[in-house]
PDB file of C-alpha atoms in Angstrom:
ATOM      1  CA  UNK A  59       6.315  22.983 -25.853  1.00  0.00           C
ATOM      2  CA  UNK A  60       6.940  23.979 -22.345  1.00  0.00           C
ATOM      3  CA  UNK A  61      10.078  26.623 -21.777  1.00  0.00           C
ATOM      4  CA  UNK A  62      13.752  24.738 -21.290  1.00  0.00           C
ATOM      5  CA  UNK A  63      16.769  25.220 -19.307  1.00  0.00           C
ATOM      6  CA  UNK A  64      19.304  24.058 -21.860  1.00  0.00           C
ATOM      7  CA  UNK A  65      22.687  23.130 -20.705  1.00  0.00           C
ATOM      8  CA  UNK A  66      25.806  22.861 -23.398  1.00  0.00           C
ATOM      9  CA  UNK A  67      29.315  21.746 -22.920  1.00  0.00           C
ATOM     10  CA  UNK A  68      31.713  23.498 -24.821  1.00  0.00           C
ATOM     11  CA  UNK A  69      34.750  21.347 -26.417  1.00  0.00           C
ATOM     12  CA  UNK A  70      33.097  18.550 -28.633  1.00  0.00           C
ATOM     13  CA  UNK A  71      29.900  19.852 -28.258  1.00  0.00           C
ATOM     14  CA  UNK A  72      29.094  23.022 -28.976  1.00  0.00           C
ATOM     15  CA  UNK A  73      32.543  23.878 -30.871  1.00  0.00           C
ATOM     16  CA  UNK A  74      35.580  21.678 -32.521  1.00  0.00           C
ATOM     17  CA  UNK A  75      37.679  20.627 -29.360  1.00  0.00           C
ATOM     18  CA  UNK A  76      39.973  23.474 -28.581  1.00  0.00           C
ATOM     19  CA  UNK A  77      38.032  25.774 -30.596  1.00  0.00           C
ATOM     20  CA  UNK A  78      36.618  29.012 -29.408  1.00  0.00           C
ATOM     21  CA  UNK A  79      34.221  29.422 -32.604  1.00  0.00           C
ATOM     22  CA  UNK A  80      30.825  27.305 -33.054  1.00  0.00           C
ATOM     23  CA  UNK A  81      29.585  26.452 -36.312  1.00  0.00           C
ATOM     24  CA  UNK A  82      26.994  28.932 -37.509  1.00  0.00           C
ATOM     25  CA  UNK A  83      24.184  26.312 -37.347  1.00  0.00           C
ATOM     26  CA  UNK A  84      24.453  26.260 -33.558  1.00  0.00           C
ATOM     27  CA  UNK A  85      24.821  29.831 -33.086  1.00  0.00           C
ATOM     28  CA  UNK A  86      21.372  30.307 -34.902  1.00  0.00           C
ATOM     29  CA  UNK A  87      19.856  27.244 -32.940  1.00  0.00           C
ATOM     30  CA  UNK A  88      20.750  28.983 -29.799  1.00  0.00           C
ATOM     31  CA  UNK A  89      19.676  32.595 -30.606  1.00  0.00           C
ATOM     32  CA  UNK A  90      16.050  30.757 -32.060  1.00  0.00           C
ATOM     33  CA  UNK A  91      15.793  29.061 -28.714  1.00  0.00           C
ATOM     34  CA  UNK A  92      16.068  31.901 -26.687  1.00  0.00           C
ATOM     35  CA  UNK A  93      14.071  33.962 -28.858  1.00  0.00           C
ATOM     36  CA  UNK A  94      11.169  31.645 -28.339  1.00  0.00           C
ATOM     37  CA  UNK A  95      11.696  31.676 -24.384  1.00  0.00           C
ATOM     38  CA  UNK A  96      14.410  28.839 -23.549  1.00  0.00           C
ATOM     39  CA  UNK A  97      17.497  29.653 -21.710  1.00  0.00           C
ATOM     40  CA  UNK A  98      20.822  28.692 -22.754  1.00  0.00           C
ATOM     41  CA  UNK A  99      23.847  28.047 -20.826  1.00  0.00           C
ATOM     42  CA  UNK A 100      27.249  26.800 -20.961  1.00  0.00           C
ATOM     43  CA  UNK A 101      28.054  23.973 -18.648  1.00  0.00           C
ATOM     44  CA  UNK A 102      31.889  23.217 -19.169  1.00  0.00           C
ATOM     45  CA  UNK A 103      34.953  22.351 -17.483  1.00  0.00           C
ATOM     46  CA  UNK A 104      36.596  25.309 -18.499  1.00  0.00           C
ATOM     47  CA  UNK A 105      37.541  28.414 -16.344  1.00  0.00           C
ATOM     48  CA  UNK A 106      35.975  31.659 -16.872  1.00  0.00           C
ATOM     49  CA  UNK A 107      39.253  32.959 -18.705  1.00  0.00           C
ATOM     50  CA  UNK A 108      39.507  30.063 -20.853  1.00  0.00           C
ATOM     51  CA  UNK A 109      35.849  30.385 -21.751  1.00  0.00           C
ATOM     52  CA  UNK A 110      35.542  33.886 -22.031  1.00  0.00           C
ATOM     53  CA  UNK A 111      35.874  33.879 -25.717  1.00  0.00           C
ATOM     54  CA  UNK A 112      32.201  32.449 -26.150  1.00  0.00           C
ATOM     55  CA  UNK A 113      30.596  35.017 -24.184  1.00  0.00           C
ATOM     56  CA  UNK A 114      29.816  37.419 -26.949  1.00  0.00           C
ATOM     57  CA  UNK A 115      27.426  34.838 -28.070  1.00  0.00           C
ATOM     58  CA  UNK A 116      24.768  35.875 -25.629  1.00  0.00           C
ATOM     59  CA  UNK A 117      24.315  33.055 -23.633  1.00  0.00           C
ATOM     60  CA  UNK A 118      22.123  33.304 -20.009  1.00  0.00           C
ATOM     61  CA  UNK A 119      24.852  32.271 -17.947  1.00  0.00           C
ATOM     62  CA  UNK A 120      27.555  29.924 -17.234  1.00  0.00           C
ATOM     63  CA  UNK A 121      28.718  27.348 -15.819  1.00  0.00           C
ATOM     64  CA  UNK A 122      32.256  26.819 -15.665  1.00  0.00           C
ATOM     65  CA  UNK A 123      35.268  25.106 -13.514  1.00  0.00           C
ATOM     66  CA  UNK A 124      33.086  21.774 -14.061  1.00  0.00           C
ATOM     67  CA  UNK A 125      30.070  23.206 -11.678  1.00  0.00           C
ATOM     68  CA  UNK A 126      32.717  25.267  -9.023  1.00  0.00           C
ATOM     69  CA  UNK A 127      31.727  28.761 -10.406  1.00  0.00           C
ATOM     70  CA  UNK A 128      28.295  29.980 -11.723  1.00  0.00           C
ATOM     71  CA  UNK A 129      26.639  32.878 -13.408  1.00  0.00           C
ATOM     72  CA  UNK A 130      23.186  33.941 -14.197  1.00  0.00           C
ATOM     73  CA  UNK A 131      23.558  36.382 -16.588  1.00  0.00           C
ATOM     74  CA  UNK A 132      26.223  39.259 -14.862  1.00  0.00           C
ATOM     75  CA  UNK A 133      25.320  37.331 -11.190  1.00  0.00           C
ATOM     76  CA  UNK A 134      27.686  34.980  -9.555  1.00  0.00           C
ATOM     77  CA  UNK A 135      25.344  32.270  -7.587  1.00  0.00           C
ATOM     78  CA  UNK A 136      28.184  29.818  -6.691  1.00  0.00           C
ATOM     79  CA  UNK A 137      31.961  30.315  -6.403  1.00  0.00           C
ATOM     80  CA  UNK A 138      33.930  27.540  -4.502  1.00  0.00           C
ATOM     81  CA  UNK A 139      37.926  27.404  -5.279  1.00  0.00           C
ATOM     82  CA  UNK A 140      39.843  24.561  -3.622  1.00  0.00           C
ATOM     83  CA  UNK A 141      41.625  24.892  -0.019  1.00  0.00           C
ATOM     84  CA  UNK A 142      45.282  26.610  -0.632  1.00  0.00           C
ATOM     85  CA  UNK A 143      46.461  23.531   1.278  1.00  0.00           C
ATOM     86  CA  UNK A 144      44.688  20.848  -0.709  1.00  0.00           C
ATOM     87  CA  UNK A 145      46.267  22.479  -4.341  1.00  0.00           C
ATOM     88  CA  UNK A 146      49.506  22.501  -2.882  1.00  0.00           C
ATOM     89  CA  UNK A 147      49.221  18.963  -1.617  1.00  0.00           C
ATOM     90  CA  UNK A 148      47.710  18.036  -4.893  1.00  0.00           C
ATOM     91  CA  UNK A 149      51.022  19.305  -7.104  1.00  0.00           C
ATOM     92  CA  UNK A 150      53.539  17.969  -4.839  1.00  0.00           C
ATOM     93  CA  UNK A 151      51.911  13.859  -4.693  1.00  0.00           C
ATOM     94  CA  UNK A 152      51.063  14.668  -8.246  1.00  0.00           C
ATOM     95  CA  UNK A 153      54.272  16.057  -9.677  1.00  0.00           C
ATOM     96  CA  UNK A 154      56.522  13.049  -7.409  1.00  0.00           C
ATOM     97  CA  UNK A 155      54.575  10.358  -9.089  1.00  0.00           C
ATOM     98  CA  UNK A 156      55.142  11.986 -12.649  1.00  0.00           C
ATOM     99  CA  UNK A 157      51.577  13.166 -13.199  1.00  0.00           C
ATOM    100  CA  UNK A 158      51.395  16.100 -15.463  1.00  0.00           C
ATOM    101  CA  UNK A 159      49.511  18.574 -14.043  1.00  0.00           C
ATOM    102  CA  UNK A 160      47.191  21.947 -14.995  1.00  0.00           C
ATOM    103  CA  UNK A 161      45.852  24.078 -12.353  1.00  0.00           C
ATOM    104  CA  UNK A 162      42.842  26.404 -13.350  1.00  0.00           C
ATOM    105  CA  UNK A 163      42.256  29.465 -11.859  1.00  0.00           C
ATOM    106  CA  UNK A 164      39.831  31.863 -12.168  1.00  0.00           C
ATOM    107  CA  UNK A 165      40.864  33.841 -15.298  1.00  0.00           C
ATOM    108  CA  UNK A 166      43.875  31.508 -16.207  1.00  0.00           C
ATOM    109  CA  UNK A 167      45.346  27.724 -16.579  1.00  0.00           C
ATOM    110  CA  UNK A 168      48.979  27.221 -15.434  1.00  0.00           C
ATOM    111  CA  UNK A 169      50.162  23.845 -17.064  1.00  0.00           C
ATOM    112  CA  UNK A 170      53.724  21.614 -16.585  1.00  0.00           C
ATOM    113  CA  UNK A 171      55.974  22.914 -19.438  1.00  0.00           C
ATOM    114  CA  UNK A 172      56.963  19.432 -20.399  1.00  0.00           C
ATOM    115  CA  UNK A 173      53.290  18.764 -21.211  1.00  0.00           C
ATOM    116  CA  UNK A 174      53.288  20.505 -24.644  1.00  0.00           C
ATOM    117  CA  UNK A 175      56.240  17.795 -25.675  1.00  0.00           C
ATOM    118  CA  UNK A 176      53.536  14.955 -24.523  1.00  0.00           C
ATOM    119  CA  UNK A 177      51.171  16.275 -26.726  1.00  0.00           C
ATOM    120  CA  UNK A 178      53.530  16.960 -29.339  1.00  0.00           C
ATOM    121  CA  UNK A 179      54.389  13.578 -29.812  1.00  0.00           C
ATOM    122  CA  UNK A 180      50.847  11.772 -29.268  1.00  0.00           C
ATOM    123  CA  UNK A 181      48.541  14.066 -31.300  1.00  0.00           C
ATOM    124  CA  UNK A 182      45.090  12.364 -31.199  1.00  0.00           C
ATOM    125  CA  UNK A 183      42.058  14.087 -32.036  1.00  0.00           C
ATOM    126  CA  UNK A 184      39.714  11.181 -30.405  1.00  0.00           C
ATOM    127  CA  UNK A 185      39.187  13.031 -27.038  1.00  0.00           C
ATOM    128  CA  UNK A 186      37.881  16.421 -26.830  1.00  0.00           C
ATOM    129  CA  UNK A 187      39.642  17.280 -23.405  1.00  0.00           C
ATOM    130  CA  UNK A 188      42.850  16.031 -24.480  1.00  0.00           C
ATOM    131  CA  UNK A 189      42.649  17.861 -27.668  1.00  0.00           C
ATOM    132  CA  UNK A 190      41.359  20.950 -26.099  1.00  0.00           C
ATOM    133  CA  UNK A 191      44.720  20.928 -24.169  1.00  0.00           C
ATOM    134  CA  UNK A 192      46.987  19.692 -26.966  1.00  0.00           C
ATOM    135  CA  UNK A 193      45.860  22.787 -29.161  1.00  0.00           C
ATOM    136  CA  UNK A 194      45.964  25.239 -26.456  1.00  0.00           C
ATOM    137  CA  UNK A 195      49.206  24.382 -25.192  1.00  0.00           C
ATOM    138  CA  UNK A 196      50.548  24.654 -28.996  1.00  0.00           C
ATOM    139  CA  UNK A 197      48.544  27.923 -29.793  1.00  0.00           C
ATOM    140  CA  UNK A 198      49.276  29.605 -26.440  1.00  0.00           C
ATOM    141  CA  UNK A 199      45.771  30.057 -25.900  1.00  0.00           C
ATOM    142  CA  UNK A 200      46.052  30.920 -22.521  1.00  0.00           C
ATOM    143  CA  UNK A 201      47.980  28.313 -20.671  1.00  0.00           C
ATOM    144  CA  UNK A 202      50.757  29.712 -18.898  1.00  0.00           C
ATOM    145  CA  UNK A 203      53.709  27.919 -17.357  1.00  0.00           C
ATOM    146  CA  UNK A 204      53.061  26.558 -14.258  1.00  0.00           C
ATOM    147  CA  UNK A 205      56.146  27.910 -12.697  1.00  0.00           C
ATOM    148  CA  UNK A 206      54.527  31.179 -12.995  1.00  0.00           C
ATOM    149  CA  UNK A 207      51.263  30.393 -10.558  1.00  0.00           C
ATOM    150  CA  UNK A 208      51.238  32.771  -7.892  1.00  0.00           C
ATOM    151  CA  UNK A 209      48.924  31.252  -5.295  1.00  0.00           C
ATOM    152  CA  UNK A 210      45.598  32.372  -6.706  1.00  0.00           C
ATOM    153  CA  UNK A 211      42.619  30.347  -6.220  1.00  0.00           C
ATOM    154  CA  UNK A 212      42.026  27.553  -7.981  1.00  0.00           C
ATOM    155  CA  UNK A 213      39.280  25.290  -9.062  1.00  0.00           C
ATOM    156  CA  UNK A 214      40.269  22.058 -10.314  1.00  0.00           C
ATOM    157  CA  UNK A 215      42.868  20.659 -11.180  1.00  0.00           C
ATOM    158  CA  UNK A 216      43.866  18.240 -14.790  1.00  0.00           C
ATOM    159  CA  UNK A 217      45.684  15.324 -14.619  1.00  0.00           C
ATOM    160  CA  UNK A 218      47.225  13.444 -17.098  1.00  0.00           C
ATOM    161  CA  UNK A 219      49.749  10.089 -16.598  1.00  0.00           C
ATOM    162  CA  UNK A 220      50.116   6.897 -18.789  1.00  0.00           C
ATOM    163  CA  UNK A 221      49.599   4.642 -15.969  1.00  0.00           C
ATOM    164  CA  UNK A 222      46.573   5.028 -13.103  1.00  0.00           C
ATOM    165  CA  UNK A 223      49.071   3.606 -10.312  1.00  0.00           C
ATOM    166  CA  UNK A 224      50.614   6.795 -10.638  1.00  0.00           C
ATOM    167  CA  UNK A 225      47.429   7.988  -8.953  1.00  0.00           C
ATOM    168  CA  UNK A 226      47.543   5.773  -5.818  1.00  0.00           C
ATOM    169  CA  UNK A 227      49.243   8.193  -3.793  1.00  0.00           C
ATOM    170  CA  UNK A 228      47.137  11.043  -4.219  1.00  0.00           C
ATOM    171  CA  UNK A 229      44.130   9.338  -4.081  1.00  0.00           C
ATOM    172  CA  UNK A 230      45.060   8.024  -0.291  1.00  0.00           C
ATOM    173  CA  UNK A 231      45.363  11.934   0.627  1.00  0.00           C
ATOM    174  CA  UNK A 232      43.011  13.331  -1.347  1.00  0.00           C
ATOM    175  CA  UNK A 233      39.881  11.294  -2.240  1.00  0.00           C
ATOM    176  CA  UNK A 234      37.709  12.145   0.458  1.00  0.00           C
ATOM    177  CA  UNK A 235      37.523  15.629  -0.406  1.00  0.00           C
ATOM    178  CA  UNK A 236      38.075  15.303  -4.430  1.00  0.00           C
ATOM    179  CA  UNK A 237      36.717  12.880  -6.976  1.00  0.00           C
ATOM    180  CA  UNK A 238      39.317  11.393  -9.475  1.00  0.00           C
ATOM    181  CA  UNK A 239      37.168  11.967 -12.837  1.00  0.00           C
ATOM    182  CA  UNK A 240      39.387   9.549 -15.009  1.00  0.00           C
ATOM    183  CA  UNK A 241      39.518   8.238 -18.582  1.00  0.00           C
ATOM    184  CA  UNK A 242      41.956   6.001 -20.183  1.00  0.00           C
ATOM    185  CA  UNK A 243      42.715   7.412 -23.793  1.00  0.00           C
ATOM    186  CA  UNK A 244      44.813   5.319 -26.428  1.00  0.00           C
ATOM    187  CA  UNK A 245      47.327   7.889 -27.987  1.00  0.00           C
ATOM    188  CA  UNK A 246      49.394   7.096 -31.014  1.00  0.00           C
ATOM    189  CA  UNK A 247      52.422   6.625 -28.966  1.00  0.00           C
ATOM    190  CA  UNK A 248      51.243   5.307 -25.730  1.00  0.00           C
ATOM    191  CA  UNK A 249      47.903   5.591 -23.427  1.00  0.00           C
ATOM    192  CA  UNK A 250      46.977   8.563 -21.799  1.00  0.00           C
ATOM    193  CA  UNK A 251      45.000   8.448 -18.478  1.00  0.00           C
ATOM    194  CA  UNK A 252      43.125  11.339 -18.286  1.00  0.00           C
ATOM    195  CA  UNK A 253      41.038  13.186 -16.059  1.00  0.00           C
ATOM    196  CA  UNK A 254      39.946  15.689 -13.307  1.00  0.00           C
ATOM    197  CA  UNK A 255      40.775  16.226  -9.723  1.00  0.00           C
ATOM    198  CA  UNK A 256      37.209  17.993  -8.765  1.00  0.00           C
ATOM    199  CA  UNK A 257      35.828  19.098  -5.344  1.00  0.00           C
ATOM    200  CA  UNK A 258      33.271  16.587  -4.045  1.00  0.00           C
ATOM    201  CA  UNK A 259      31.161  19.894  -3.153  1.00  0.00           C
ATOM    202  CA  UNK A 260      30.310  20.300  -6.886  1.00  0.00           C
ATOM    203  CA  UNK A 261      29.810  18.759 -10.413  1.00  0.00           C
ATOM    204  CA  UNK A 262      27.846  19.417 -13.246  1.00  0.00           C
ATOM    205  CA  UNK A 263      24.985  17.962 -12.192  1.00  0.00           C
ATOM    206  CA  UNK A 264      24.478  19.908  -8.757  1.00  0.00           C
ATOM    207  CA  UNK A 265      25.740  23.048 -10.744  1.00  0.00           C
ATOM    208  CA  UNK A 266      22.633  22.284 -12.931  1.00  0.00           C
ATOM    209  CA  UNK A 267      20.137  22.027  -9.957  1.00  0.00           C
ATOM    210  CA  UNK A 268      21.911  25.435  -8.476  1.00  0.00           C
ATOM    211  CA  UNK A 269      20.428  26.994 -11.837  1.00  0.00           C
ATOM    212  CA  UNK A 270      17.297  25.352 -12.017  1.00  0.00           C
ATOM    213  CA  UNK A 271      16.586  26.279  -8.380  1.00  0.00           C
ATOM    214  CA  UNK A 272      17.408  29.892  -8.956  1.00  0.00           C
ATOM    215  CA  UNK A 273      15.422  30.391 -11.960  1.00  0.00           C
ATOM    216  CA  UNK A 274      12.508  28.375 -10.729  1.00  0.00           C
ATOM    217  CA  UNK A 275      12.945  25.716 -12.934  1.00  0.00           C
ATOM    218  CA  UNK A 276      11.710  21.821 -12.377  1.00  0.00           C
ATOM    219  CA  UNK A 277      14.438  19.695 -13.226  1.00  0.00           C
ATOM    220  CA  UNK A 278      12.407  17.518 -15.808  1.00  0.00           C
ATOM    221  CA  UNK A 279      12.341  20.588 -17.719  1.00  0.00           C
ATOM    222  CA  UNK A 280      16.228  20.515 -18.422  1.00  0.00           C
ATOM    223  CA  UNK A 281      18.004  19.533 -21.102  1.00  0.00           C
ATOM    224  CA  UNK A 282      21.834  18.500 -21.407  1.00  0.00           C
ATOM    225  CA  UNK A 283      24.457  18.160 -24.505  1.00  0.00           C
ATOM    226  CA  UNK A 284      28.193  16.551 -23.661  1.00  0.00           C
ATOM    227  CA  UNK A 285      30.141  14.367 -25.223  1.00  0.00           C
ATOM    228  CA  UNK A 286      33.013  13.234 -22.522  1.00  0.00           C
ATOM    229  CA  UNK A 287      32.666  11.534 -19.338  1.00  0.00           C
ATOM    230  CA  UNK A 288      33.479  14.399 -17.393  1.00  0.00           C
ATOM    231  CA  UNK A 289      29.588  15.730 -18.438  1.00  0.00           C
ATOM    232  CA  UNK A 290      28.340  12.095 -16.935  1.00  0.00           C
ATOM    233  CA  UNK A 291      26.811  13.722 -13.920  1.00  0.00           C
ATOM    234  CA  UNK A 292      25.080  16.806 -16.285  1.00  0.00           C
ATOM    235  CA  UNK A 293      23.702  14.114 -18.438  1.00  0.00           C
ATOM    236  CA  UNK A 294      22.689  12.156 -14.891  1.00  0.00           C
ATOM    237  CA  UNK A 295      20.733  14.801 -13.811  1.00  0.00           C
ATOM    238  CA  UNK A 296      18.818  16.672 -16.749  1.00  0.00           C
ATOM    239  CA  UNK A 297      15.388  15.876 -17.537  1.00  0.00           C
ATOM    240  CA  UNK A 298      17.069  14.572 -21.628  1.00  0.00           C
ATOM    241  CA  UNK A 299      20.151  14.252 -22.126  1.00  0.00           C
ATOM    242  CA  UNK A 300      21.738  13.970 -25.569  1.00  0.00           C
ATOM    243  CA  UNK A 301      25.642  12.902 -26.400  1.00  0.00           C
ATOM    244  CA  UNK A 302      27.269  14.183 -29.627  1.00  0.00           C
ATOM    245  CA  UNK A 303      28.005  11.357 -32.366  1.00  0.00           C
ATOM    246  CA  UNK A 304      31.839  12.169 -31.790  1.00  0.00           C
ATOM    247  CA  UNK A 305      31.488  11.293 -27.754  1.00  0.00           C
ATOM    248  CA  UNK A 306      32.395   8.963 -25.250  1.00  0.00           C
ATOM    249  CA  UNK A 307      30.872   5.412 -26.126  1.00  0.00           C
ATOM    250  CA  UNK A 308      29.684   4.544 -22.403  1.00  0.00           C
ATOM    251  CA  UNK A 309      28.124   8.271 -22.320  1.00  0.00           C
ATOM    252  CA  UNK A 310      25.942   7.350 -25.448  1.00  0.00           C
ATOM    253  CA  UNK A 311      24.722   4.560 -23.838  1.00  0.00           C
ATOM    254  CA  UNK A 312      23.358   6.600 -20.933  1.00  0.00           C
ATOM    255  CA  UNK A 313      21.727   9.483 -22.956  1.00  0.00           C
ATOM    256  CA  UNK A 314      18.604   9.966 -24.487  1.00  0.00           C
ATOM    257  CA  UNK A 315      19.418  10.726 -27.388  1.00  0.00           C
ATOM    258  CA  UNK A 316      22.974  11.009 -29.614  1.00  0.00           C
ATOM    259  CA  UNK A 317      23.049  13.207 -32.240  1.00  0.00           C
ATOM    260  CA  UNK A 318      25.565  14.073 -35.199  1.00  0.00           C
ATOM    261  CA  UNK A 319      28.995  15.277 -34.493  1.00  0.00           C
ATOM    262  CA  UNK A 320      29.849  18.895 -33.607  1.00  0.00           C
ATOM    263  CA  UNK A 321      31.384  19.084 -37.218  1.00  0.00           C
ATOM    264  CA  UNK A 322      28.240  17.721 -39.155  1.00  0.00           C
ATOM    265  CA  UNK A 323      25.748  20.413 -37.429  1.00  0.00           C
ATOM    266  CA  UNK A 324      24.720  18.160 -34.811  1.00  0.00           C
ATOM    267  CA  UNK A 325      23.501  21.089 -32.217  1.00  0.00           C
ATOM    268  CA  UNK A 326      21.270  22.353 -34.635  1.00  0.00           C
ATOM    269  CA  UNK A 327      19.831  18.954 -35.820  1.00  0.00           C
ATOM    270  CA  UNK A 328      19.383  18.046 -32.573  1.00  0.00           C
ATOM    271  CA  UNK A 329      17.637  21.200 -31.184  1.00  0.00           C
ATOM    272  CA  UNK A 330      15.190  21.165 -34.347  1.00  0.00           C
ATOM    273  CA  UNK A 331      14.286  17.392 -33.281  1.00  0.00           C
ATOM    274  CA  UNK A 332      13.527  18.303 -29.945  1.00  0.00           C
ATOM    275  CA  UNK A 333      11.581  21.183 -31.105  1.00  0.00           C
ATOM    276  CA  UNK A 334      13.514  23.422 -29.494  1.00  0.00           C
ATOM    277  CA  UNK A 335      13.504  25.567 -32.314  1.00  0.00           C
ATOM    278  CA  UNK A 336      10.621  26.384 -34.765  1.00  0.00           C
TER     279      UNK A 336
END
C-alpha cells in the first residue's frame, strides 16, 4: 500500500487516559509501521510539557495544544499561542461564573486548586479528557496551581463546570475568536460540562493539513485515530478515520472504523486490519 501519515491522539487512544505508557502492542505496531515507510505523529490536546514523556518512543513529529504547536522531527513548523489580553479576559470571566480552569502554556499547565477536590468527589473513568486531568492533578503530573501562573504564552484553556449557562458571558466576549469545544459528561455526583477554549486560527484538522502539505502528502493518504469529541476536526479531515471502542459514541458514528479499546490492544489490531503493518 502507499505510504501513509498516521495521526494518534494520546489519552484514550495511544494510552489509557492519564497515562504516559502505551501498551507494548501499540509501540510495536508504531515501530513496524515506521520501518515500512509510514510516518506516525502524535495529535493531542496536550501541551509539549505534558506529552514530553512520550517522545522517547520515536514519533516522527507532534501536533500539540490541539493544533496550536506543531513539530516535524525537531523543527517547529507552527506556533500560535493566545493573545495575552484574551487569556486575562477568559480567566476573569470564567472564574467570575464559577468555571474551573486549566491554562496550558508550552511546558507547564496551571489549574485551579479546588479542581482536584471536584474530581475527588466525582471520580469517573468514562471520559478520557476528564480522567487525564483527574489523574494528573491527583498525582501532580506537572499541573501547577494557577496562582503560580506568571504570564507566559498560553495555547488553550480547559474548562469544566456543572451548567452550560455558566459559559454564556464568556461566549459573548470570546466566541468570535475562540471555539468552545464542549461536551456533557455524567459524573458520579453531578454532570460536568467539559471542554476547551481553542483559538479559531487552528484545530487538529488544520494541523493535519499543515503537516501533510509540509511533507508533500495527499490528504487522502492520512489516517487518524481518536476517542473524544476534541478529535472531531482530525477525524473529519483525515483520509481514513478510526475511533476506539472506549471512545465517544457520537464520534464513532462519524468514523470509518471502530476498533477495540486502548486497553484491549485496539491500536495494534487496527494497524494490522488496515495493513499499516506487514
